[in-house]
């Protein structure tokens, strides 16, 4: 008897799955990938070149969910050198996070976003706008893609070294770096 009394609720609850993504006839989820969204925006051409050169086009065309804080304008790699690993870590992965982080998450007690390079960067509301680190989001943010969210920021968010990483950047610390790194097993 109990099971039969629950049958009407199950029947009503089992509507078409597409109804979850359709609000008043408007599609809530985009049919474009993050890469296609970035590719369609000329102000992101410089960032797009880096993504393409270092193999992130395929990643952002994939099915995993990401949030991209795409800087418009020039990308500064001075001080990084030509190392492919450093460009990936300090430029590209400093602007991409796993999972979808909408501007609502900047308001709802999640002040930091963990980027692909394992750096937490603040994502907060600032008056009637939003800040990613020290960069303002442009008026173009919360762009939905089928594999994540795209936010356009005014400029490049600079990479900040922790103490362990900083030891590799300054030749004055050669002896202490060599000593400490001698204990590193990775």
C-alpha positions as a Python dict, from the first residue, in 0.01 Angstrom:
ca = {
    (1, 'X'): (0, 0, 0),
    (2, 'X'): (285, 236, 87),
    (3, 'X'): (457, 172, -247),
    (4, 'X'): (133, 235, -440),
    (5, 'X'): (83, 563, -254),
    (6, 'X'): (432, 678, -367),
    (7, 'X'): (362, 588, -730),
    (8, 'X'): (203, 927, -822),
    (9, 'X'): (510, 1115, -692),
    (10, 'X'): (746, 892, -890),
    (11, 'X'): (530, 930, -1200),
    (12, 'X'): (530, 1312, -1180),
    (13, 'X'): (900, 1326, -1088),
    (14, 'X'): (1006, 1123, -1391),
    (15, 'X'): (969, 1387, -1660),
    (16, 'X'): (1200, 1436, -1956),
    (17, 'X'): (1560, 1497, -1842),
    (18, 'X'): (1597, 1782, -2094),
    (19, 'X'): (1340, 1979, -1892),
    (20, 'X'): (1614, 2038, -1632),
    (21, 'X'): (1814, 2237, -1887),
    (22, 'X'): (1527, 2421, -2056),
    (23, 'X'): (1383, 2726, -1884),
    (24, 'X'): (1084, 2877, -2061),
    (25, 'X'): (1205, 2753, -2398),
    (26, 'X'): (1560, 2887, -2353),
    (27, 'X'): (1854, 2651, -2337),
    (28, 'X'): (2046, 2697, -2010),
    (29, 'X'): (2352, 2500, -2120),
    (30, 'X'): (2557, 2616, -2418),
    (31, 'X'): (2633, 2399, -2716),
    (32, 'X'): (2987, 2544, -2737),
    (33, 'X'): (3296, 2423, -2552),
    (34, 'X'): (3522, 2654, -2354),
    (35, 'X'): (3770, 2647, -2642),
    (36, 'X'): (3502, 2752, -2892),
    (37, 'X'): (3397, 3038, -2663),
    (38, 'X'): (3758, 3157, -2627),
    (39, 'X'): (3817, 3119, -3001),
    (40, 'X'): (3515, 3338, -3078),
    (41, 'X'): (3644, 3633, -2873),
    (42, 'X'): (3910, 3846, -3052),
    (43, 'X'): (4015, 4018, -2728),
    (44, 'X'): (4148, 3679, -2609),
    (45, 'X'): (4373, 3612, -2912),
    (46, 'X'): (4700, 3642, -2717),
    (47, 'X'): (4583, 3401, -2444),
    (48, 'X'): (4441, 3169, -2711),
    (49, 'X'): (4786, 3147, -2878),
    (50, 'X'): (4939, 3022, -2552),
    (51, 'X'): (4658, 2771, -2497),
    (52, 'X'): (4699, 2635, -2848),
    (53, 'X'): (5079, 2627, -2840),
    (54, 'X'): (5093, 2430, -2514),
    (55, 'X'): (4817, 2176, -2587),
    (56, 'X'): (4527, 2322, -2391),
    (57, 'X'): (4299, 2347, -2695),
    (58, 'X'): (4225, 1975, -2668),
    (59, 'X'): (4174, 1997, -2293),
    (60, 'X'): (3927, 2286, -2322),
    (61, 'X'): (3744, 2103, -2601),
    (62, 'X'): (3706, 1794, -2382),
    (63, 'X'): (3433, 1681, -2150),
    (64, 'X'): (3593, 1772, -1815),
    (65, 'X'): (3447, 2075, -1636),
    (66, 'X'): (3674, 2381, -1604),
    (67, 'X'): (3655, 2750, -1526),
    (68, 'X'): (3876, 2977, -1732),
    (69, 'X'): (3963, 3328, -1618),
    (70, 'X'): (4086, 3447, -1957),
    (71, 'X'): (4301, 3761, -1959),
    (72, 'X'): (4244, 4002, -2243),
    (73, 'X'): (4538, 4182, -2401),
    (74, 'X'): (4907, 4099, -2381),
    (75, 'X'): (5054, 3809, -2185),
    (76, 'X'): (5378, 3885, -2001),
    (77, 'X'): (5634, 3603, -1981),
    (78, 'X'): (5937, 3810, -1880),
    (79, 'X'): (6125, 3645, -1599),
    (80, 'X'): (5979, 3305, -1680),
    (81, 'X'): (6221, 3212, -1954),
    (82, 'X'): (6154, 2971, -2237),
    (83, 'X'): (6080, 2672, -2018),
    (84, 'X'): (5761, 2506, -2139),
    (85, 'X'): (5684, 2383, -1788),
    (86, 'X'): (5713, 2732, -1636),
    (87, 'X'): (5489, 2890, -1902),
    (88, 'X'): (5228, 2621, -1841),
    (89, 'X'): (5244, 2657, -1463),
    (90, 'X'): (5289, 3031, -1424),
    (91, 'X'): (5071, 3157, -1708),
    (92, 'X'): (4817, 2904, -1836),
    (93, 'X'): (4741, 2699, -1524),
    (94, 'X'): (4729, 3022, -1322),
    (95, 'X'): (4409, 3108, -1514),
    (96, 'X'): (4229, 2771, -1526),
    (97, 'X'): (4051, 2588, -1244),
    (98, 'X'): (3872, 2255, -1228),
    (99, 'X'): (3493, 2256, -1190),
    (100, 'X'): (3252, 2539, -1265),
    (101, 'X'): (3297, 2855, -1058),
    (102, 'X'): (3033, 3114, -1138),
    (103, 'X'): (3035, 3467, -1002),
    (104, 'X'): (2786, 3343, -740),
    (105, 'X'): (3066, 3141, -580),
    (106, 'X'): (3255, 3468, -524),
    (107, 'X'): (2966, 3577, -303),
    (108, 'X'): (2871, 3250, -135),
    (109, 'X'): (3155, 3201, 115),
    (110, 'X'): (3404, 3057, -133),
    (111, 'X'): (3662, 3333, -149),
    (112, 'X'): (3934, 3123, -315),
    (113, 'X'): (3952, 2917, -631),
    (114, 'X'): (4217, 2644, -653),
    (115, 'X'): (4387, 2675, -991),
    (116, 'X'): (4540, 2389, -1195),
    (117, 'X'): (4885, 2489, -1066),
    (118, 'X'): (4758, 2430, -707),
    (119, 'X'): (4762, 2802, -624),
    (120, 'X'): (4457, 2941, -444),
    (121, 'X'): (4353, 3274, -598),
    (122, 'X'): (4087, 3494, -443),
    (123, 'X'): (3759, 3534, -630),
    (124, 'X'): (3550, 3798, -456),
    (125, 'X'): (3278, 4050, -512),
    (126, 'X'): (3400, 4410, -520),
    (127, 'X'): (3112, 4656, -510),
    (128, 'X'): (2898, 4574, -809),
    (129, 'X'): (3184, 4391, -987),
    (130, 'X'): (3413, 4097, -921),
    (131, 'X'): (3785, 4049, -866),
    (132, 'X'): (3996, 3748, -959),
    (133, 'X'): (4314, 3802, -758),
    (134, 'X'): (4396, 4163, -835),
    (135, 'X'): (4228, 4163, -1180),
    (136, 'X'): (3877, 4293, -1242),
    (137, 'X'): (3633, 4082, -1435),
    (138, 'X'): (3510, 4264, -1744),
    (139, 'X'): (3139, 4299, -1813),
    (140, 'X'): (3174, 3964, -1993),
    (141, 'X'): (3168, 3695, -1726),
    (142, 'X'): (2969, 3381, -1640),
    (143, 'X'): (2977, 3268, -2002),
    (144, 'X'): (2835, 2917, -1995),
    (145, 'X'): (2996, 2647, -2202),
    (146, 'X'): (2905, 2282, -2219),
    (147, 'X'): (3221, 2199, -2027),
    (148, 'X'): (3249, 2489, -1785),
    (149, 'X'): (3241, 2863, -1731),
    (150, 'X'): (3441, 3143, -1895),
    (151, 'X'): (3517, 3474, -1725),
    (152, 'X'): (3710, 3747, -1906),
    (153, 'X'): (3945, 3949, -1686),
    (154, 'X'): (4104, 4285, -1766),
    (155, 'X'): (4461, 4158, -1762),
    (156, 'X'): (4694, 3876, -1668),
    (157, 'X'): (4684, 3755, -1308),
    (158, 'X'): (5047, 3741, -1201),
    (159, 'X'): (5193, 3422, -1056),
    (160, 'X'): (5323, 3444, -700),
    (161, 'X'): (5597, 3207, -588),
    (162, 'X'): (5592, 3038, -252),
    (163, 'X'): (5925, 3021, -65),
    (164, 'X'): (6014, 2679, -207),
    (165, 'X'): (5957, 2802, -565),
    (166, 'X'): (6125, 3136, -502),
    (167, 'X'): (6454, 2964, -419),
    (168, 'X'): (6483, 2868, -788),
    (169, 'X'): (6440, 3226, -911),
    (170, 'X'): (6729, 3402, -738),
    (171, 'X'): (7093, 3299, -783),
    (172, 'X'): (7184, 3450, -444),
    (173, 'X'): (7021, 3146, -283),
    (174, 'X'): (7220, 2879, -471),
    (175, 'X'): (7380, 2721, -165),
    (176, 'X'): (7066, 2709, 49),
    (177, 'X'): (6861, 2589, -250),
    (178, 'X'): (7105, 2307, -326),
    (179, 'X'): (7107, 2202, 39),
    (180, 'X'): (6727, 2204, 80),
    (181, 'X'): (6659, 2051, -260),
    (182, 'X'): (6901, 1766, -181),
    (183, 'X'): (6628, 1632, 50),
    (184, 'X'): (6365, 1643, -223),
    (185, 'X'): (6259, 1296, -341),
    (186, 'X'): (6020, 1403, -617),
}
